[in-house]
Amino acid sequence: MSPRRSTTGARPPVLCSCLLIPLVFFFLFLTNSASLAQGETEVVDTTATTPLAPVTSLLAQDFKYDDGDKLMLTWVPSIDDIPVTGRVTAYEVYQICNNGEPHRIAELLPEVSTFRVEELHRDSSYQFYVLALAEDASAQSVVTAAITPEQEWLKWNWLNLMVMTIVVCGAVMVFIKTATKGRKLFVRKIAGLEAVDEAIGRATEMGRPILYIPGINDMDDVQTLASLTILGHVAEQVANYDIKIRMPVARSLVMTAARETIKAGYQTAGRPDAYTDDMVSYITDEQFGYVAAVNGIMVREKPATVFLLGAFFAESLILAETGNSVGAIQIAGTARPAQLPFFIAACDFTLIGEELFAASAYLSDEPKALGSLKGQDVGKGIAMAAIIIGVTLTTLATLTGAEWMSSATELIRSWFVVTD
Amino acid sequence: MKRTSLIVFAVVCLIFVLSWVLKAGTIDGDNAIQDAFLVTLASFLTLAIMSFMYKDNAYYKFAEHLFVGVSAAYWMCVGFWSTIVGNLVPRLSEGLSEAFGVPYLGGELDFGFLTLPYPLLYFIPIILGAFLLFRLVPKVGWLSRWPLAFIVGTFAGLNLVRYLRSDFMSQISSTFVPLLVDWHGFGHFFANFSLAADGQFVAMFSNLVIFLGVVCGLIYFFFSKEHTGLFGKASRVGIWILMITFGASFGYTVMGRISLLVGRLTFLFKDWLGIIS
């Protein structure tokens, strides 16, 4: 019995301890939770009672080199504007015009410390203040002194751009003058352009028409202008050989300009009577509507030669493939890098980028065009020299760690950086 | 029309009507018949355009002419309503603005030393635009060259600054890259050699390709000197770099075109036939 008793006698403390331990833990958990909750509440309470710090050193300045319609605001962000854990959720910029009522002009993200105010008037004065916003508070900065935007006549921060324009344009003018005086200017052979006359000759032999596509952009695109310059030479040859030219276009202004160009070509060839307006026809401005029509013309008229010169987009491969399928010799050219691969794959000759612009000079042999091309080469020479010097200095600065080299590199780089 | 063509045409018409009726049965709503017609028409026009891959045919011609006619008329309307009504009329006359239901934007242009009413300035494009139409009158047709000269001259001037800034100056400054990156000697370089994308070797190799690619590419487009000797070799490197770039661009763009094809096939199989969900 005694053992049983002793056993039974030992049960109450075991049971008690079994119950007591969880109870103790539960009590501790509750106490801890309560203290944590209290702590959290305290933190919130503390934050709620702490006022939000406003932005400081708010300054409104005239925006340099503009038309007198902009001002620049700078400030030091609120000390409560700390990344990730900061209280500031946004900044609001308020504008007061001619001592009137303030109105909000912008809401900015935290950590922003500048803002350009636009669409202002030169005959009004403006004051600003910035409101820092938190979830539970807001703080207003001081109001800036009244300021009126000023107009500048020259953008002096574009001085380097002006110098470069003068240098390149000056070189063009010098070379044009040189060419006009009769001095022979050398331009290397361009394979695609050499083939232009061959292609026209082929159309003559086969007795089939030439199809000329000037791209789908309007007259505001330099590629279209370059294309029309080449068209002038092609039209002259076409008039000489008495073959048919067909030119569907996607822009009405291009149609007008192309008609003028072809007419001039026929006049130069001494055959103005052979020219008709039907040579150039407007199709539609719609990209793929135009493509569908040109494809139809290709398969029905089976041109011997297709010129694809100008600005092309997604239609480039469709046109080039259709031209290829009808057995036409194709000369393509565009300055759009994304379309060049398709022309290279599907056409016989391709003028890559700059070659399209060089075409006018090469084909016409005119002093103005040749001088322009040579002047552009001066620009390329400057670019090459600047890049070689810049890369060498940057590399040496990295290698040696010399301060003066880094400064020299930054100085040269600054000559080629154009800021707003 | 040949007999075979007539039979094919009749079959196509029959399939069209059948498709329309069946499609109308699957669409809910008040406009089921109209919607079914439009979906069927769009599908048949898609197939008509695609039939060009086989050869030129009457169905392709129909789709082509429909597309050209509709789009030409559409763009004419867009030109009228967005350019003339949208831009010109609101700045020209209050009465006209009210008539077309657009807000009048009239006011004054302040040049500082001279203030002009808005409409006066906008008579210039009206006159230039009218000059373009003078082509229809042979005696004064030469006047149509004036607006063209204005357009070409204006855009040449505007683009000169834009291109010189973005395609010339910015390109030069962006090419100032160091050929040695994080350089602490050959020992350190080989000891930490890695082909990781953010590693030292890849950074240096990338900068070298940028530098050589730009300089050799510029040499290729240099027209004032014959491409012989060292200059010729650099030019060859330039064209190789261009071709490699074009190859990569080709693959990238073809993938884009495949997605267009997928979009069209999705329309046929999902919206029209309802085969895929």
XYZ file of C-alpha atoms in Angstrom:
697
model
C 0.000 0.000 0.000
C 2.740 2.245 0.950
C 4.251 2.208 -2.470
C 0.855 2.740 -4.001
C 0.212 5.412 -1.470
C 3.519 6.898 -2.096
C 2.769 6.747 -5.783
C -0.601 8.214 -5.314
C 0.934 10.602 -2.850
C 3.339 11.788 -5.510
C 0.617 12.413 -8.119
C -0.733 15.724 -6.816
C 2.626 17.526 -7.090
C 3.199 16.116 -10.628
C -0.240 17.121 -11.720
C 0.202 20.465 -10.130
C 3.499 21.022 -11.803
C 2.034 19.877 -15.128
C -0.727 22.419 -14.791
C 1.419 25.038 -13.174
C 4.134 25.187 -15.795
C 1.771 25.906 -18.684
C -0.043 28.390 -16.523
C 3.203 30.131 -15.698
C 4.135 30.243 -19.360
C 0.678 31.449 -20.260
C 0.917 34.133 -17.623
C 4.363 35.122 -18.832
C 3.070 35.196 -22.418
C 0.160 37.413 -21.425
C 2.393 39.700 -19.425
C 4.874 39.909 -22.257
C 2.147 40.522 -24.836
C 0.650 43.163 -22.669
C 3.973 44.855 -22.156
C 4.704 44.614 -25.893
C 1.319 46.020 -26.738
C 1.856 48.740 -24.190
C 5.288 49.426 -25.659
C 3.853 49.662 -29.173
C 1.160 51.970 -28.000
C 3.727 54.056 -26.301
C 5.806 54.253 -29.478
C 2.779 55.323 -31.478
C 1.814 57.792 -28.878
C 5.318 59.196 -28.790
C 5.351 59.607 -32.584
C 1.952 61.156 -32.633
C 2.964 63.740 -30.141
C 6.329 64.516 -31.782
C 5.868 67.275 -34.343
C 7.035 66.588 -37.901
C 10.130 68.512 -38.950
C 9.554 70.773 -41.972
C 11.875 71.139 -44.961
C 14.500 73.820 -44.454
C 16.539 76.219 -46.570
C 13.758 76.491 -49.140
C 14.998 78.693 -51.985
C 13.255 79.895 -55.132
C 15.639 80.928 -57.902
C 15.254 81.968 -61.480
C 15.739 79.067 -63.874
C 18.692 80.020 -66.010
C 18.507 80.287 -69.778
C 14.769 80.007 -70.331
C 11.982 82.094 -71.785
C 11.135 83.572 -68.403
C 8.510 80.953 -67.588
C 10.347 78.764 -65.093
C 11.638 78.941 -61.529
C 13.744 76.456 -59.629
C 12.945 75.402 -56.072
C 15.539 73.734 -53.852
C 15.315 72.699 -50.232
C 16.871 70.479 -47.603
C 14.501 67.571 -46.882
C 12.889 67.184 -43.483
C 15.063 65.452 -40.880
C 12.200 62.966 -40.536
C 12.643 62.056 -44.199
C 14.816 58.970 -43.700
C 14.871 56.180 -46.325
C 12.603 53.193 -45.518
C 11.921 54.072 -41.855
C 11.187 57.783 -42.287
C 7.852 59.367 -41.386
C 7.560 61.629 -44.405
C 5.242 60.136 -47.011
C 5.205 63.015 -49.502
C 5.940 66.673 -50.113
C 3.407 69.116 -51.470
C 4.552 72.277 -53.210
C 2.275 75.333 -52.901
C 2.418 78.430 -55.057
C 1.216 81.949 -54.202
C 0.816 84.184 -57.238
C 0.777 87.985 -56.733
C 0.011 87.628 -52.997
C -3.112 85.638 -53.822
C -4.398 82.405 -52.367
C -1.944 79.500 -52.203
C -2.671 76.511 -54.371
C -0.988 73.144 -54.641
C 1.068 72.695 -57.810
C 2.820 69.387 -57.177
C 3.001 66.353 -54.941
C 6.457 64.830 -54.735
C 7.926 61.668 -53.315
C 10.054 61.649 -50.149
C 13.787 62.381 -50.545
C 13.088 64.801 -53.400
C 14.793 68.141 -52.847
C 14.326 70.065 -56.115
C 11.390 71.050 -58.251
C 11.152 73.024 -61.479
C 8.054 75.212 -61.603
C 6.903 75.765 -65.178
C 4.287 77.726 -67.133
C 4.854 80.945 -65.169
C 4.501 84.525 -66.369
C 7.183 87.176 -66.481
C 4.799 89.858 -65.239
C 3.818 88.045 -62.026
C 5.587 87.501 -58.733
C 5.565 84.123 -57.020
C 6.087 82.747 -53.537
C 6.299 79.112 -52.563
C 6.238 76.859 -49.564
C 6.597 73.120 -49.151
C 4.426 70.974 -46.932
C 5.987 67.810 -45.551
C 3.346 65.138 -45.050
C 3.300 62.159 -42.703
C 0.420 59.810 -41.956
C -0.442 61.631 -38.751
C 1.066 65.063 -39.157
C 2.217 67.735 -41.554
C 4.758 70.533 -41.397
C 4.929 73.681 -43.441
C 8.194 75.315 -44.434
C 8.779 79.045 -44.451
C 7.370 80.963 -47.400
C 9.989 82.088 -49.890
C 10.532 85.704 -50.817
C 8.585 86.914 -53.847
C 10.384 86.281 -57.112
C 9.634 87.032 -60.759
C 10.997 84.754 -63.500
C 13.441 86.394 -65.882
C 13.929 85.828 -69.563
C 17.363 85.201 -71.080
C 18.046 85.745 -74.742
C 20.787 83.153 -75.064
C 21.178 79.663 -73.636
C 24.774 79.995 -72.529
C 24.798 76.407 -71.271
C 24.511 75.409 -74.938
C 27.634 77.301 -75.889
C 29.539 74.083 -76.613
C 26.737 72.989 -78.946
C 26.908 76.322 -80.737
C 30.696 76.055 -81.117
C 30.378 72.531 -82.517
C 27.628 73.640 -84.920
C 29.808 76.505 -86.125
C 32.810 74.186 -86.564
C 30.888 71.521 -88.531
C 28.821 73.992 -90.576
C 31.928 76.118 -91.128
C 33.783 73.079 -92.462
C 30.850 72.364 -94.785
C 30.905 75.943 -96.085
C 34.687 75.946 -96.565
C 34.529 72.707 -98.560
C 31.601 73.963 -100.632
C 33.622 77.080 -101.457
C 36.625 74.909 -102.318
C 34.546 72.677 -104.577
C 32.884 75.661 -106.245
C 36.317 77.025 -107.159
C 36.818 73.869 -109.188
C 39.114 71.919 -106.893
C 38.479 68.164 -107.138
C 37.279 66.656 -103.857
C 37.827 62.968 -103.312
C 34.945 60.742 -102.204
C 35.493 56.997 -102.009
C 33.361 54.584 -104.009
C 30.157 53.316 -102.387
C 29.176 49.859 -103.642
C 25.417 50.306 -103.438
C 25.478 53.588 -105.327
C 27.681 52.181 -108.068
C 24.897 49.686 -108.666
C 22.219 52.352 -109.236
C 23.135 52.905 -112.878
C 23.511 49.151 -113.427
C 20.043 48.571 -112.040
C 18.532 51.246 -114.297
C 20.354 49.696 -117.268
C 18.914 46.290 -116.377
C 15.369 47.693 -116.371
C 16.055 49.199 -119.800
C 17.252 45.869 -121.181
C 14.304 43.972 -119.756
C 11.767 46.613 -120.798
C 10.186 46.538 -117.376
C 9.465 49.439 -115.028
C 11.400 50.756 -112.052
C 9.624 50.880 -108.713
C 10.807 53.589 -106.331
C 9.691 53.484 -102.694
C 10.744 56.544 -100.622
C 9.804 55.066 -97.246
C 6.709 55.921 -95.261
C 7.789 59.063 -93.432
C 6.958 62.633 -94.374
C 9.130 65.475 -95.625
C 10.284 66.247 -92.084
C 12.513 63.162 -92.130
C 16.032 63.636 -93.480
C 15.926 60.110 -94.877
C 13.019 61.066 -97.111
C 14.963 64.139 -98.245
C 18.021 61.992 -99.025
C 15.805 59.563 -100.901
C 14.358 62.351 -103.041
C 17.866 63.556 -103.849
C 18.740 60.106 -105.194
C 15.391 60.092 -106.994
C 16.534 63.158 -108.934
C 19.481 61.213 -110.357
C 17.346 58.121 -111.007
C 14.683 60.227 -112.777
C 17.312 61.747 -115.041
C 18.599 58.311 -116.019
C 15.059 57.024 -116.478
C 14.329 59.929 -118.832
C 17.545 59.285 -120.760
C 16.778 55.582 -121.243
C 13.052 56.179 -121.785
C 11.833 53.633 -119.279
C 8.850 53.684 -116.982
C 9.116 54.699 -113.333
C 6.418 53.986 -110.778
C 6.451 55.645 -107.380
C 3.674 54.909 -104.868
C 3.923 57.125 -101.766
C 2.343 57.184 -98.330
C 2.415 60.933 -97.715
C 0.771 63.689 -99.730
C 3.655 66.123 -99.280
C 6.118 63.492 -100.450
C 3.958 63.023 -103.538
C 4.173 66.734 -104.324
C 7.932 66.872 -103.738
C 8.558 63.658 -105.690
C 6.615 64.972 -108.686
C 8.718 68.129 -108.621
C 11.912 66.068 -108.385
C 11.037 63.734 -111.246
C 9.871 66.645 -113.370
C 13.211 68.385 -112.748
C 15.038 65.162 -113.686
C 13.140 64.914 -116.961
C 13.838 68.570 -117.700
C 17.565 68.093 -117.041
C 17.544 65.137 -119.419
C 15.882 67.366 -122.032
C 12.641 65.390 -122.096
C 10.056 67.430 -120.160
C 7.297 66.243 -122.494
C 7.752 62.631 -121.356
C 6.925 63.473 -117.750
C 3.443 62.744 -116.378
C 2.035 63.217 -112.876
C 0.866 59.580 -112.940
C 4.430 58.446 -112.252
C 3.902 59.339 -108.598
C 0.716 58.202 -106.914
C -0.539 58.630 -103.386
C -1.790 55.394 -101.817
C -2.652 55.922 -98.144
C -1.074 57.130 -94.920
C -1.889 53.824 -93.250
C 1.323 51.807 -92.966
C 0.077 48.340 -93.832
C -2.539 49.572 -96.285
C 0.363 51.117 -98.188
C 2.353 47.886 -97.928
C -0.544 45.819 -99.257
C -0.894 48.137 -102.248
C 2.856 48.189 -103.021
C 3.009 44.394 -102.790
C 0.161 44.217 -105.262
C 1.964 46.591 -107.641
C 5.128 44.495 -107.382
C 3.489 41.183 -108.252
C 1.315 42.635 -111.005
C 3.771 44.940 -112.752
C 6.883 42.852 -112.014
C 9.411 45.713 -111.946
C 12.971 44.949 -113.034
C 14.420 47.205 -110.346
C 13.123 48.195 -106.932
C 14.569 51.094 -104.945
C 13.749 51.042 -101.243
C 15.376 54.240 -100.026
C 14.111 56.227 -97.050
C 12.598 55.650 -93.621
C 11.127 52.174 -93.218
C 9.586 50.433 -90.259
C 7.891 47.029 -89.850
C 7.093 46.882 -93.571
C 10.743 46.650 -94.673
C 10.979 42.853 -94.821
C 7.545 42.436 -96.424
C 8.481 44.815 -99.238
C 12.002 43.456 -99.684
C 10.801 39.828 -99.722
C 8.069 40.555 -102.273
C 10.560 42.403 -104.485
C 12.910 39.467 -104.200
C 10.144 37.004 -105.095
C 9.377 38.797 -108.393
C 13.064 38.663 -109.374
C 13.764 42.397 -109.192
C 17.225 43.741 -108.498
C 16.832 45.647 -105.252
C 18.777 48.587 -103.911
C 17.788 49.504 -100.385
C 18.932 52.105 -97.914
C 17.755 53.412 -94.588
C 19.167 54.969 -91.455
C 16.928 52.932 -89.191
C 19.174 50.328 -87.524
C 16.292 47.954 -86.743
C 15.332 47.629 -90.438
C 18.799 47.372 -91.957
C 19.182 43.634 -91.178
C 16.121 42.845 -93.311
C 17.394 44.855 -96.248
C 20.826 43.260 -95.975
C 19.205 39.818 -95.980
C 16.719 40.353 -98.809
C 18.215 43.023 -101.122
C 21.104 42.997 -103.564
C 22.693 46.230 -102.350
C 22.104 48.101 -99.125
C 23.098 51.627 -98.222
C 23.771 51.560 -94.504
C 22.791 54.689 -92.580
C 25.214 57.452 -93.465
C 25.751 55.988 -96.937
C 22.188 56.972 -97.779
C 23.003 60.591 -96.990
C 26.315 60.378 -98.864
C 24.436 59.154 -101.911
C 23.345 62.591 -103.068
C 26.910 63.883 -103.122
C 28.274 60.800 -104.815
C 25.643 60.643 -107.535
C 25.262 64.329 -108.276
C 28.947 65.333 -108.128
C 27.715 68.841 -107.324
C 29.993 71.171 -105.337
C 27.359 71.823 -102.656
C 26.691 68.155 -102.019
C 30.382 67.207 -102.127
C 31.314 70.043 -99.798
C 28.572 68.996 -97.408
C 29.841 65.417 -97.371
C 33.437 66.496 -96.768
C 32.303 68.835 -93.986
C 30.493 65.964 -92.293
C 33.707 63.961 -92.482
C 35.378 66.728 -90.488
C 32.723 66.177 -87.815
C 33.474 62.436 -87.831
C 37.193 63.218 -87.539
C 36.522 65.419 -84.491
C 34.398 62.660 -82.952
C 37.103 60.034 -83.503
C 39.860 62.263 -82.102
C 37.764 63.218 -79.048
C 36.851 59.585 -78.335
C 40.454 58.369 -78.641
C 41.757 61.170 -76.391
C 38.895 60.760 -73.913
C 39.221 56.978 -73.640
C 43.021 57.199 -73.304
C 42.814 59.792 -70.530
C 40.028 57.921 -68.716
C 42.025 54.694 -68.864
C 45.231 56.368 -67.694
C 43.320 58.081 -64.882
C 42.029 54.668 -63.744
C 45.485 53.135 -64.064
C 47.513 55.827 -62.337
C 44.883 57.367 -60.098
C 46.282 60.803 -60.965
C 43.890 63.572 -59.985
C 44.852 65.890 -62.851
C 44.045 63.164 -65.396
C 40.579 62.660 -63.954
C 40.069 66.431 -64.031
C 41.264 66.618 -67.641
C 38.909 63.773 -68.616
C 35.954 65.479 -66.959
C 36.878 68.748 -68.638
C 36.888 67.131 -72.099
C 33.700 65.243 -71.320
C 32.005 68.488 -70.262
C 32.679 69.924 -73.742
C 30.387 67.247 -75.154
C 27.636 67.322 -72.537
C 24.652 69.527 -73.327
C 22.457 70.202 -70.308
C 18.907 71.503 -70.343
C -14.626 34.824 -114.815
C -13.713 31.172 -115.184
C -16.063 28.466 -114.037
C -13.610 27.216 -111.389
C -13.254 30.712 -109.991
C -17.036 31.017 -109.810
C -17.309 27.738 -107.935
C -14.558 28.785 -105.499
C -16.290 32.143 -105.008
C -19.608 30.432 -104.338
C -17.974 28.085 -101.810
C -16.280 31.005 -100.052
C -19.595 32.880 -99.869
C -21.309 29.779 -98.516
C -18.662 29.284 -95.844
C -18.930 32.959 -94.930
C -22.694 32.788 -94.441
C -22.414 29.482 -92.567
C -19.722 30.907 -90.301
C -21.797 34.025 -89.681
C -24.870 32.031 -88.689
C -22.950 29.609 -86.484
C -20.981 32.423 -84.849
C -24.170 34.384 -84.148
C -25.439 31.362 -82.211
C -22.451 31.441 -79.883
C -22.550 35.167 -79.055
C -24.795 36.545 -76.333
C -26.328 39.998 -76.373
C -28.480 42.246 -78.521
C -25.866 42.775 -81.232
C -25.057 39.093 -81.739
C -25.770 39.141 -85.491
C -23.742 42.295 -86.086
C -20.816 41.125 -83.908
C -20.801 37.730 -85.607
C -20.712 39.430 -89.004
C -17.763 41.632 -87.994
C -15.761 38.746 -86.517
C -16.399 36.611 -89.604
C -15.520 39.471 -91.944
C -12.285 40.203 -90.045
C -11.351 36.515 -90.213
C -12.044 36.261 -93.931
C -10.078 39.440 -94.617
C -7.178 38.065 -92.571
C -7.252 34.858 -94.605
C -7.536 36.871 -97.826
C -4.378 38.830 -96.982
C -2.594 35.626 -95.936
C -3.524 34.019 -99.267
C -0.901 36.311 -100.838
C 1.707 33.850 -99.550
C 0.391 31.386 -102.147
C 0.072 33.890 -104.986
C -1.685 37.093 -106.017
C -5.424 36.412 -106.282
C -8.794 38.096 -106.432
C -9.425 37.753 -102.691
C -6.127 39.436 -101.845
C -6.929 42.216 -104.333
C -10.304 42.740 -102.708
C -8.784 42.941 -99.213
C -5.980 45.203 -100.460
C -8.303 47.662 -102.172
C -10.710 47.679 -99.251
C -7.843 48.351 -96.837
C -6.352 51.133 -98.973
C -9.707 52.807 -99.587
C -10.867 52.664 -95.986
C -7.519 53.790 -94.572
C -7.115 56.666 -97.052
C -10.566 57.969 -96.162
C -9.904 57.412 -92.471
C -6.644 59.392 -92.531
C -8.308 62.192 -94.455
C -10.933 62.439 -91.708
C -8.258 62.260 -89.005
C -6.316 65.024 -90.773
C -9.388 67.240 -90.972
C -10.628 66.710 -87.424
C -7.272 66.700 -85.643
C -5.309 69.285 -87.644
C -7.885 71.699 -89.026
C -10.649 71.393 -86.435
C -8.429 70.333 -83.522
C -5.548 72.758 -83.991
C -6.427 75.532 -86.416
C -10.077 76.375 -85.785
C -9.749 76.902 -81.982
C -7.024 79.486 -82.587
C -8.656 81.165 -85.538
C -12.209 82.131 -84.751
C -14.566 82.021 -81.804
C -17.571 81.559 -84.068
C -16.018 78.665 -85.935
C -14.956 77.066 -82.651
C -18.539 77.186 -81.428
C -19.782 75.777 -84.718
C -17.421 72.791 -84.457
C -17.920 72.406 -80.719
C -14.297 72.939 -79.725
C -13.072 75.357 -77.027
C -11.747 78.669 -78.351
C -8.041 79.090 -77.559
C -7.669 82.610 -78.852
C -5.506 85.158 -77.146
C -2.500 87.300 -77.751
C 1.078 86.520 -78.598
C 3.469 88.630 -76.611
C 6.829 89.133 -78.280
C 7.897 91.651 -75.671
C 8.175 94.530 -78.140
C 5.066 93.536 -80.091
C 1.727 91.960 -79.201
C -0.204 90.152 -81.902
C -3.614 88.488 -81.812
C -3.446 84.720 -82.178
C -5.553 84.435 -85.365
C -3.191 86.743 -87.251
C -0.308 84.317 -86.773
C -2.357 81.326 -87.827
C -3.167 82.874 -91.157
C 0.389 81.960 -92.190
C -0.253 78.168 -92.217
C -3.625 78.790 -93.875
C -1.942 80.704 -96.686
C 0.857 78.127 -97.027
C -1.698 75.316 -97.013
C -3.688 77.063 -99.717
C -0.508 77.433 -101.761
C -0.184 73.631 -101.809
C -3.525 73.427 -103.577
C -2.329 75.852 -106.262
C -0.784 72.848 -108.004
C -4.230 72.312 -109.450
C -3.945 75.658 -111.275
C -1.031 75.421 -113.743
C -0.494 79.203 -113.996
C 0.233 79.612 -110.275
C 1.423 76.057 -109.659
C 4.914 77.321 -108.848
C 3.575 78.765 -105.589
C 3.129 75.229 -104.256
C 6.915 75.041 -103.894
C 6.909 77.727 -101.198
C 5.258 75.644 -98.445
C 7.472 72.705 -99.377
C 10.565 74.892 -99.061
C 9.241 76.163 -95.709
C 8.649 72.624 -94.405
C 12.007 71.247 -95.566
C 13.930 74.289 -94.329
C 12.210 74.388 -90.949
C 12.689 70.719 -90.218
C 16.290 70.749 -91.459
C 17.043 73.593 -89.031
C 15.222 71.979 -86.111
C 16.765 68.575 -86.714
C 20.284 69.999 -87.049
C 20.327 71.022 -83.390
C 18.472 67.918 -82.214
C 20.720 65.441 -84.013
C 23.905 67.325 -83.230
C 22.984 67.183 -79.579
C 21.684 63.618 -79.266
C 23.476 61.715 -82.042
C 26.784 63.548 -81.963
C 27.678 65.275 -78.686
C 25.969 62.791 -76.358
C 27.392 59.822 -78.254
C 30.920 61.168 -77.909
C 30.650 61.825 -74.167
C 29.032 58.408 -73.607
C 31.949 56.675 -75.325
C 34.475 58.021 -72.811
C 34.823 54.649 -71.101
C 37.934 53.342 -69.290
C 39.505 50.305 -70.920
C 40.776 49.183 -67.508
C 38.178 48.756 -64.797
C 39.024 48.284 -61.120
C 42.622 47.616 -62.152
C 45.123 46.469 -59.491
C 47.701 44.767 -61.721
C 47.839 41.559 -63.741
C 48.250 39.402 -60.631
C 44.973 40.620 -59.156
C 43.270 40.374 -62.552
C 44.187 36.715 -63.150
C 43.720 35.731 -59.514
C 40.133 37.044 -59.581
C 39.385 36.145 -63.194
C 35.674 35.577 -63.701
C 33.258 35.473 -66.619
C 30.410 36.760 -64.459
C 28.302 39.490 -66.067
C 29.274 41.971 -63.365
C 32.889 40.833 -63.249
C 35.998 42.832 -64.090
C 36.781 40.985 -67.331
C 33.285 41.437 -68.806
C 33.259 45.133 -67.866
C 36.631 45.701 -69.531
C 35.685 43.651 -72.590
C 32.401 45.565 -72.963
C 34.214 48.903 -72.805
C 36.761 47.705 -75.363
C 33.978 46.622 -77.749
C 32.238 50.000 -77.320
C 35.452 51.919 -77.993
C 36.623 49.839 -80.974
C 33.102 49.494 -82.343
C 32.467 53.241 -82.364
C 35.878 54.223 -83.772
C 35.942 51.472 -86.445
C 32.307 52.171 -87.336
C 33.146 55.858 -87.790
C 36.082 54.878 -89.998
C 33.748 52.772 -92.177
C 31.530 55.813 -92.688
C 34.467 58.093 -93.447
C 34.151 58.912 -97.153
C 37.112 61.244 -97.682
C 39.771 58.551 -97.648
C 40.164 55.321 -99.582
C 39.771 52.288 -97.346
C 43.228 50.786 -97.793
C 46.024 49.736 -95.445
C 45.439 50.124 -91.703
C 42.473 52.413 -92.359
C 40.937 49.698 -94.550
C 41.477 47.045 -91.890
C 39.835 49.223 -89.250
C 36.973 49.769 -91.692
C 36.619 45.971 -92.079
C 36.418 45.631 -88.303
C 33.750 48.348 -88.361
C 31.585 46.539 -90.911
C 31.994 43.254 -89.009
C 30.763 44.912 -85.834
C 27.839 46.385 -87.770
C 26.945 43.001 -89.250
C 27.090 41.237 -85.880
C 24.815 43.957 -84.486
C 22.431 43.544 -87.410
C 22.387 39.772 -86.877
C 21.400 40.193 -83.253
C 18.828 42.819 -84.222
C 17.423 40.506 -86.916
C 16.785 37.720 -84.426
C 15.262 40.102 -81.921
C 12.917 41.665 -84.465
C 11.879 38.303 -85.935
C 10.788 37.261 -82.453
C 8.630 40.395 -82.352
C 7.064 39.494 -85.689
C 6.339 35.963 -84.465
C 4.372 37.487 -81.610
C 2.331 39.449 -84.188
C 1.600 36.203 -86.040
C 0.613 34.561 -82.764
C -1.768 37.463 -82.123
C -3.434 36.989 -85.494
C -3.664 33.202 -85.126
C -5.129 33.685 -81.664
C -7.835 35.847 -83.211
C -8.615 33.172 -85.804
C -8.602 30.183 -83.462
C -10.059 31.831 -80.392
C -12.324 34.718 -81.417
C -13.548 33.219 -84.680
C -13.407 29.427 -84.465
C -13.492 29.161 -80.686
C -11.113 26.187 -80.805
C -8.840 27.494 -78.056
C -9.982 29.107 -74.834
